[in-house]
mmCIF file of C-alpha atoms in Angstrom:
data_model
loop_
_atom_site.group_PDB
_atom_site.id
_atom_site.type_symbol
_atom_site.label_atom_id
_atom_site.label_comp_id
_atom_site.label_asym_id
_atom_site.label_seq_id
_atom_site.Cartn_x
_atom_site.Cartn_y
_atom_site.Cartn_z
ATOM 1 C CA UNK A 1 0.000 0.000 0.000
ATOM 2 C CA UNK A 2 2.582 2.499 1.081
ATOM 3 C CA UNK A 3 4.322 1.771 -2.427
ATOM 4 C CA UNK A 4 1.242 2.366 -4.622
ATOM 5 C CA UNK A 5 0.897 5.931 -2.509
ATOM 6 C CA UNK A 6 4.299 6.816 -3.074
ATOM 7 C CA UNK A 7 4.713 7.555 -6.518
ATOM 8 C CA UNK A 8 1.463 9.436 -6.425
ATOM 9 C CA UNK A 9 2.573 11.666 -3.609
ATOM 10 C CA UNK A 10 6.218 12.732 -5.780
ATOM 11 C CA UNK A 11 4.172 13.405 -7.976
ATOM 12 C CA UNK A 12 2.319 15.809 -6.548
ATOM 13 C CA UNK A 13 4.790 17.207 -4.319
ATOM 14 C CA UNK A 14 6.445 18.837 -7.853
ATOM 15 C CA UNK A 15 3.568 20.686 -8.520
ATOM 16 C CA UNK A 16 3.103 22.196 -5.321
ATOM 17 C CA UNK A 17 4.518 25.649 -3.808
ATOM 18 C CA UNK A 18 6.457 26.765 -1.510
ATOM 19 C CA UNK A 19 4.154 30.120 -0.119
ATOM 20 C CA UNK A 20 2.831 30.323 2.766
ATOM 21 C CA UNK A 21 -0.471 32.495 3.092
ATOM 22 C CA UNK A 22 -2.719 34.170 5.837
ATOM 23 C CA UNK A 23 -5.797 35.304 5.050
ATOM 24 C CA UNK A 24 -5.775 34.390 1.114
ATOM 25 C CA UNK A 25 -5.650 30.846 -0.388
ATOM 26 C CA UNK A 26 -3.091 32.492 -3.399
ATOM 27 C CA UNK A 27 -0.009 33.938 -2.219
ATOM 28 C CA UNK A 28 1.642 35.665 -4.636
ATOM 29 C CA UNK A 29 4.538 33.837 -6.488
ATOM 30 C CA UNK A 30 7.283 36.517 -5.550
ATOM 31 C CA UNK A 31 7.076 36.060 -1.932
ATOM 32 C CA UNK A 32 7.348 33.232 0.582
ATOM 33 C CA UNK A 33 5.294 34.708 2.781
ATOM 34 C CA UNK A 34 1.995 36.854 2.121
ATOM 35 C CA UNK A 35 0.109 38.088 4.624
ATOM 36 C CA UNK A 36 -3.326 39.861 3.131
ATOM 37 C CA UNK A 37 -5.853 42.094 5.106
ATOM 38 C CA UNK A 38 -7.612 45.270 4.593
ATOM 39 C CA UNK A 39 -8.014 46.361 7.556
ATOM 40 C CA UNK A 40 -4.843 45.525 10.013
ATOM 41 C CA UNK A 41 -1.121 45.645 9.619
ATOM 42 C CA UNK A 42 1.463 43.891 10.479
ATOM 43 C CA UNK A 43 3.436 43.770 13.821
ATOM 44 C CA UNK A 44 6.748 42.538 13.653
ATOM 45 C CA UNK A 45 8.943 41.877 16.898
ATOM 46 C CA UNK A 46 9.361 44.951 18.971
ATOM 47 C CA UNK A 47 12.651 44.855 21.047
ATOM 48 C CA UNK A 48 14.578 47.815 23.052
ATOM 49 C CA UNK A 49 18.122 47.841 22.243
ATOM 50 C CA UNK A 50 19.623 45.833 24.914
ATOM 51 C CA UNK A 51 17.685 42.899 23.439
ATOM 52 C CA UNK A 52 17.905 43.458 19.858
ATOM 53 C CA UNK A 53 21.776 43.310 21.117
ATOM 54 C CA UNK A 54 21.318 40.174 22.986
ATOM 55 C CA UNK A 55 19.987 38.202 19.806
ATOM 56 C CA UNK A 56 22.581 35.528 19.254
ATOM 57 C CA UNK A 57 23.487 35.796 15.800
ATOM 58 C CA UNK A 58 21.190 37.667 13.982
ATOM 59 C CA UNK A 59 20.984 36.850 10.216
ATOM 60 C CA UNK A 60 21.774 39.856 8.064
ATOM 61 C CA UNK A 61 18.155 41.605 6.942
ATOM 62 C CA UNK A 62 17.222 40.445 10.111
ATOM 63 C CA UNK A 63 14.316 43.104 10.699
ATOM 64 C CA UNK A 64 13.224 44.345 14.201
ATOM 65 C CA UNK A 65 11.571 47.464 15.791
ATOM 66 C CA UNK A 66 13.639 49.215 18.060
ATOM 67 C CA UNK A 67 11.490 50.575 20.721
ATOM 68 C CA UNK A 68 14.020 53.067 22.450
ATOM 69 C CA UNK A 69 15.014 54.535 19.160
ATOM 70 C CA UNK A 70 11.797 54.052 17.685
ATOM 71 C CA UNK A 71 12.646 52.947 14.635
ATOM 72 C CA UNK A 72 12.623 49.922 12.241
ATOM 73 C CA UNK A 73 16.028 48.545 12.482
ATOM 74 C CA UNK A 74 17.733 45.910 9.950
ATOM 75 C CA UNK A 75 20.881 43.968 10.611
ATOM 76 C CA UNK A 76 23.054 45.071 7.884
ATOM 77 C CA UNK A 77 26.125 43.205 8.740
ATOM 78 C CA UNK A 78 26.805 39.673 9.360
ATOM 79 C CA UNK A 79 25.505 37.153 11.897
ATOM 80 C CA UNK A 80 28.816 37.352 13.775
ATOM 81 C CA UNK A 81 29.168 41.149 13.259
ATOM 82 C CA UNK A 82 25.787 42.692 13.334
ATOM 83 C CA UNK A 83 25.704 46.270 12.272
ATOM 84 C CA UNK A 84 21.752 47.499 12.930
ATOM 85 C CA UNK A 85 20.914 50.338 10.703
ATOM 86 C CA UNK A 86 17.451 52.332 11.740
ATOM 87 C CA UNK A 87 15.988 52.293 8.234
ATOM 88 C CA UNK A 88 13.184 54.201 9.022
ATOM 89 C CA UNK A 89 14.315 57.135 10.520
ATOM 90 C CA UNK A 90 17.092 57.442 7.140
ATOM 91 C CA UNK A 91 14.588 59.546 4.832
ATOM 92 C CA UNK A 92 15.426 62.956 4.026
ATOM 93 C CA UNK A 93 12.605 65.139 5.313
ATOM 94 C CA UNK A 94 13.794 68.827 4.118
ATOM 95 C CA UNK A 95 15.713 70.383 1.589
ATOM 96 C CA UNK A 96 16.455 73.547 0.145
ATOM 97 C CA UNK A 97 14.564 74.599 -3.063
ATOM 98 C CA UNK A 98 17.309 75.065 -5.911
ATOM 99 C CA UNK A 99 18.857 78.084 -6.859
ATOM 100 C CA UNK A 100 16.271 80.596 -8.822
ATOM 101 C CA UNK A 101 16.648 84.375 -10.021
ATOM 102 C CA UNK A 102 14.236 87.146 -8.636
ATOM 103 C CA UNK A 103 13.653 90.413 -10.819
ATOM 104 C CA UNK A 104 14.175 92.787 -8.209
ATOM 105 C CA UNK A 105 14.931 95.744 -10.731
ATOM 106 C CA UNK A 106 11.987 97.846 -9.867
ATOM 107 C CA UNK A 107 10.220 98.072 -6.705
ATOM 108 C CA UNK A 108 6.424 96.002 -6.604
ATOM 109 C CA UNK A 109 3.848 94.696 -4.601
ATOM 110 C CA UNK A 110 1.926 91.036 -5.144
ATOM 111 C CA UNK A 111 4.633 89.235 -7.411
ATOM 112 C CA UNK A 112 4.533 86.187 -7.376
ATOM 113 C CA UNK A 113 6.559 82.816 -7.359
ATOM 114 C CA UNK A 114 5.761 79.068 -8.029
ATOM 115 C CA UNK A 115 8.307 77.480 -6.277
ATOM 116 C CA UNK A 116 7.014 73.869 -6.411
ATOM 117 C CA UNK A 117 6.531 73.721 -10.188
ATOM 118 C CA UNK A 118 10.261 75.627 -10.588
ATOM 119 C CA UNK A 119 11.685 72.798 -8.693
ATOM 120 C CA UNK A 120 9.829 70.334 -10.509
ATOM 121 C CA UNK A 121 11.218 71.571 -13.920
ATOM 122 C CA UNK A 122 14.770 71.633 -12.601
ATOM 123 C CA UNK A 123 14.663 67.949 -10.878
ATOM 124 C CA UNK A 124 12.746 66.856 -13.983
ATOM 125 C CA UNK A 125 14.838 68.736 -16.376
ATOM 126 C CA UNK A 126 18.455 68.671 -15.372
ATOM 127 C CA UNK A 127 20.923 70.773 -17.322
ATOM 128 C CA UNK A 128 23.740 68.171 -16.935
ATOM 129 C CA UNK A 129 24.237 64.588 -15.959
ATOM 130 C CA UNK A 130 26.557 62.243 -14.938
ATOM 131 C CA UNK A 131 27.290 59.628 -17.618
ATOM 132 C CA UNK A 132 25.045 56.643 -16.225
ATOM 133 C CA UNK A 133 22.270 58.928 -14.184
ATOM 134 C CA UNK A 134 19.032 58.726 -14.909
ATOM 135 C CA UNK A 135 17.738 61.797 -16.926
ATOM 136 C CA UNK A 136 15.779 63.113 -14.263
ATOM 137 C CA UNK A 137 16.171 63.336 -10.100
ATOM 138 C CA UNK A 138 13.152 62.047 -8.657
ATOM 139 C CA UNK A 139 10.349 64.855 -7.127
ATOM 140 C CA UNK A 140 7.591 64.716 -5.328
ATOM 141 C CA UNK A 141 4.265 64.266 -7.408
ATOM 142 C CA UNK A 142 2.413 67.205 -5.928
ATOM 143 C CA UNK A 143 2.955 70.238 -4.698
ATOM 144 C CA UNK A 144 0.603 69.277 -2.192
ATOM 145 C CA UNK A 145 3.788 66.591 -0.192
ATOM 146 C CA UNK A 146 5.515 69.823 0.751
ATOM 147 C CA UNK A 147 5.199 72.380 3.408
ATOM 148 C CA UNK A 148 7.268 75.610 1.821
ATOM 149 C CA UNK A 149 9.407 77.744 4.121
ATOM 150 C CA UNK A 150 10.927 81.086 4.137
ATOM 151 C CA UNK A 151 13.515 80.928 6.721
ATOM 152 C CA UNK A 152 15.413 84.292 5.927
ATOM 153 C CA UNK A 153 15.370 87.245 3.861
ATOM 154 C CA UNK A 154 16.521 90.274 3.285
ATOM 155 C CA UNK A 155 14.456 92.921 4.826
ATOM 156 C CA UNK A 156 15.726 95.617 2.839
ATOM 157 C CA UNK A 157 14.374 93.894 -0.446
ATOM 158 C CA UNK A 158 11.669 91.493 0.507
ATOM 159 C CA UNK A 159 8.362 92.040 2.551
ATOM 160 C CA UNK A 160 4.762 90.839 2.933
ATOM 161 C CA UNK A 161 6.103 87.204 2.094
ATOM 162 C CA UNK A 162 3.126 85.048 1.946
ATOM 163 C CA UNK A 163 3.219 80.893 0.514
ATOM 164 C CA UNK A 164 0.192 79.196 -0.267
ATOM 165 C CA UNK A 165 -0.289 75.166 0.277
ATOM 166 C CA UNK A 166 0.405 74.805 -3.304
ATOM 167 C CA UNK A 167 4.063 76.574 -3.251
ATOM 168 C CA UNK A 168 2.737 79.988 -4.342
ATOM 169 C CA UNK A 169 5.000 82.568 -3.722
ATOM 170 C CA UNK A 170 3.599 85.922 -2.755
ATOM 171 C CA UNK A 171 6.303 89.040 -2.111
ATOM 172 C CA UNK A 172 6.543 92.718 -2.543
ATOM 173 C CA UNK A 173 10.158 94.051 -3.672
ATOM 174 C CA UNK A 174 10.890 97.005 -1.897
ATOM 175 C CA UNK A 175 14.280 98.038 -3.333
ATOM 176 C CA UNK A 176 16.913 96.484 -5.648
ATOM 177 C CA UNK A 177 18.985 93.895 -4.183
ATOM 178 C CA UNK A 178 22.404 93.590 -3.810
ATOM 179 C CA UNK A 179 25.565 91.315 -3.851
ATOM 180 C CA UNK A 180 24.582 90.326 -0.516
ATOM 181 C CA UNK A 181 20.377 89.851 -0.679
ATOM 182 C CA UNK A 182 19.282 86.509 -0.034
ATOM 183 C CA UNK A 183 16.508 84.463 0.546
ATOM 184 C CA UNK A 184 16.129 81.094 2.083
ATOM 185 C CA UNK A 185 13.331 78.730 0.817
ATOM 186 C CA UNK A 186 13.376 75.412 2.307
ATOM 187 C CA UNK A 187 10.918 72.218 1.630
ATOM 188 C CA UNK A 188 9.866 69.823 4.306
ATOM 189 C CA UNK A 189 8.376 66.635 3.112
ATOM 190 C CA UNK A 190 4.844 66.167 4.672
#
């Protein structure tokens, strides 16, 4: 008996996969584990420090979340050197618009300034390249994934600086500006 179920069973061990699923009877192909819901996440292992330390060799990739640093953390060194990199705290979250020209020739009130879709042209449109860079930098979508920020300006050529949610520039130019006017804009991702 076990020799007539044998051959049968081989057989139909080489059609079988090797995903596991929970919550859905077809796990996608690309992953050995998928875990489906629409209305709860995940919760991986949540460790402070001293015990994500105290894991005896921890494979590299090895994912945990730190609860003192509050962070996802990955093991991105070996088993017998771990190095534990907080992944989710590594994600820029400001920068400083690029470099644009203001007409300040003649005094005015209510000009105006689109700052996010002058930064989109430049990271879309870059004027050089290194050889094997893609042709664009990547941006954000929308103007609406940025806060905008005036952090300084010169007083003696700037007032009544207003920005609106969509990166809208408003300014009055009160005089000419000089080799030393400036003015700071600075992004913050949402």
């Amino acid at each position: 008996m076990i020799k007539k179920l044998f051959l049968p069973i081989i057989l139909l061990s080489s059609y079988s996969f090797a995903q596991v699923g929970i919550n859905t009877s077809t796990p996608d192909e690309s992953a050995i584990l998928d875990v489906y819901s629409q209305n709860k996440g995940m919760l991986i292992p949540r460790l402070t420090t001293a015990k994500r330390d105290a894991i005896s060799n921890p494979a590299n990739s090895l994912l945990i979340y730190d609860t003192d640093k509050k962070c996802l953390s990955q093991n991105i060194g070996t088993p017998t050197k771990p190095d534990w990199l907080c992944i989710s705290n590594n994600a820029v979250k400001m920068f400083y618009m690029p470099s644009v020209s203001f007409d300040t020739s003649t005094n005015a009130t209510g000009r105006t300034k689109d700052l996010y879709t002058l930064y989109k042209t430049q990271f879309g449109s870059p004027k050089a390249k290194s050889t094997s860079a893609p042709a664009s930098i990547p941006f954000f979508p929308s103007s609406k994934d940025l806060y905008y920020y005036v952090t300084d300006a010169d007083p003696n050529v700037f007032s009544n600086i207003s920005i609106s949610d969509d990166g809208v520039m408003t300014y009055d130019v009160k005089a000419a500006a000089t080799d030393c006017s400036f003015i700071n804009i600075v992004f913050v991702v949402k």
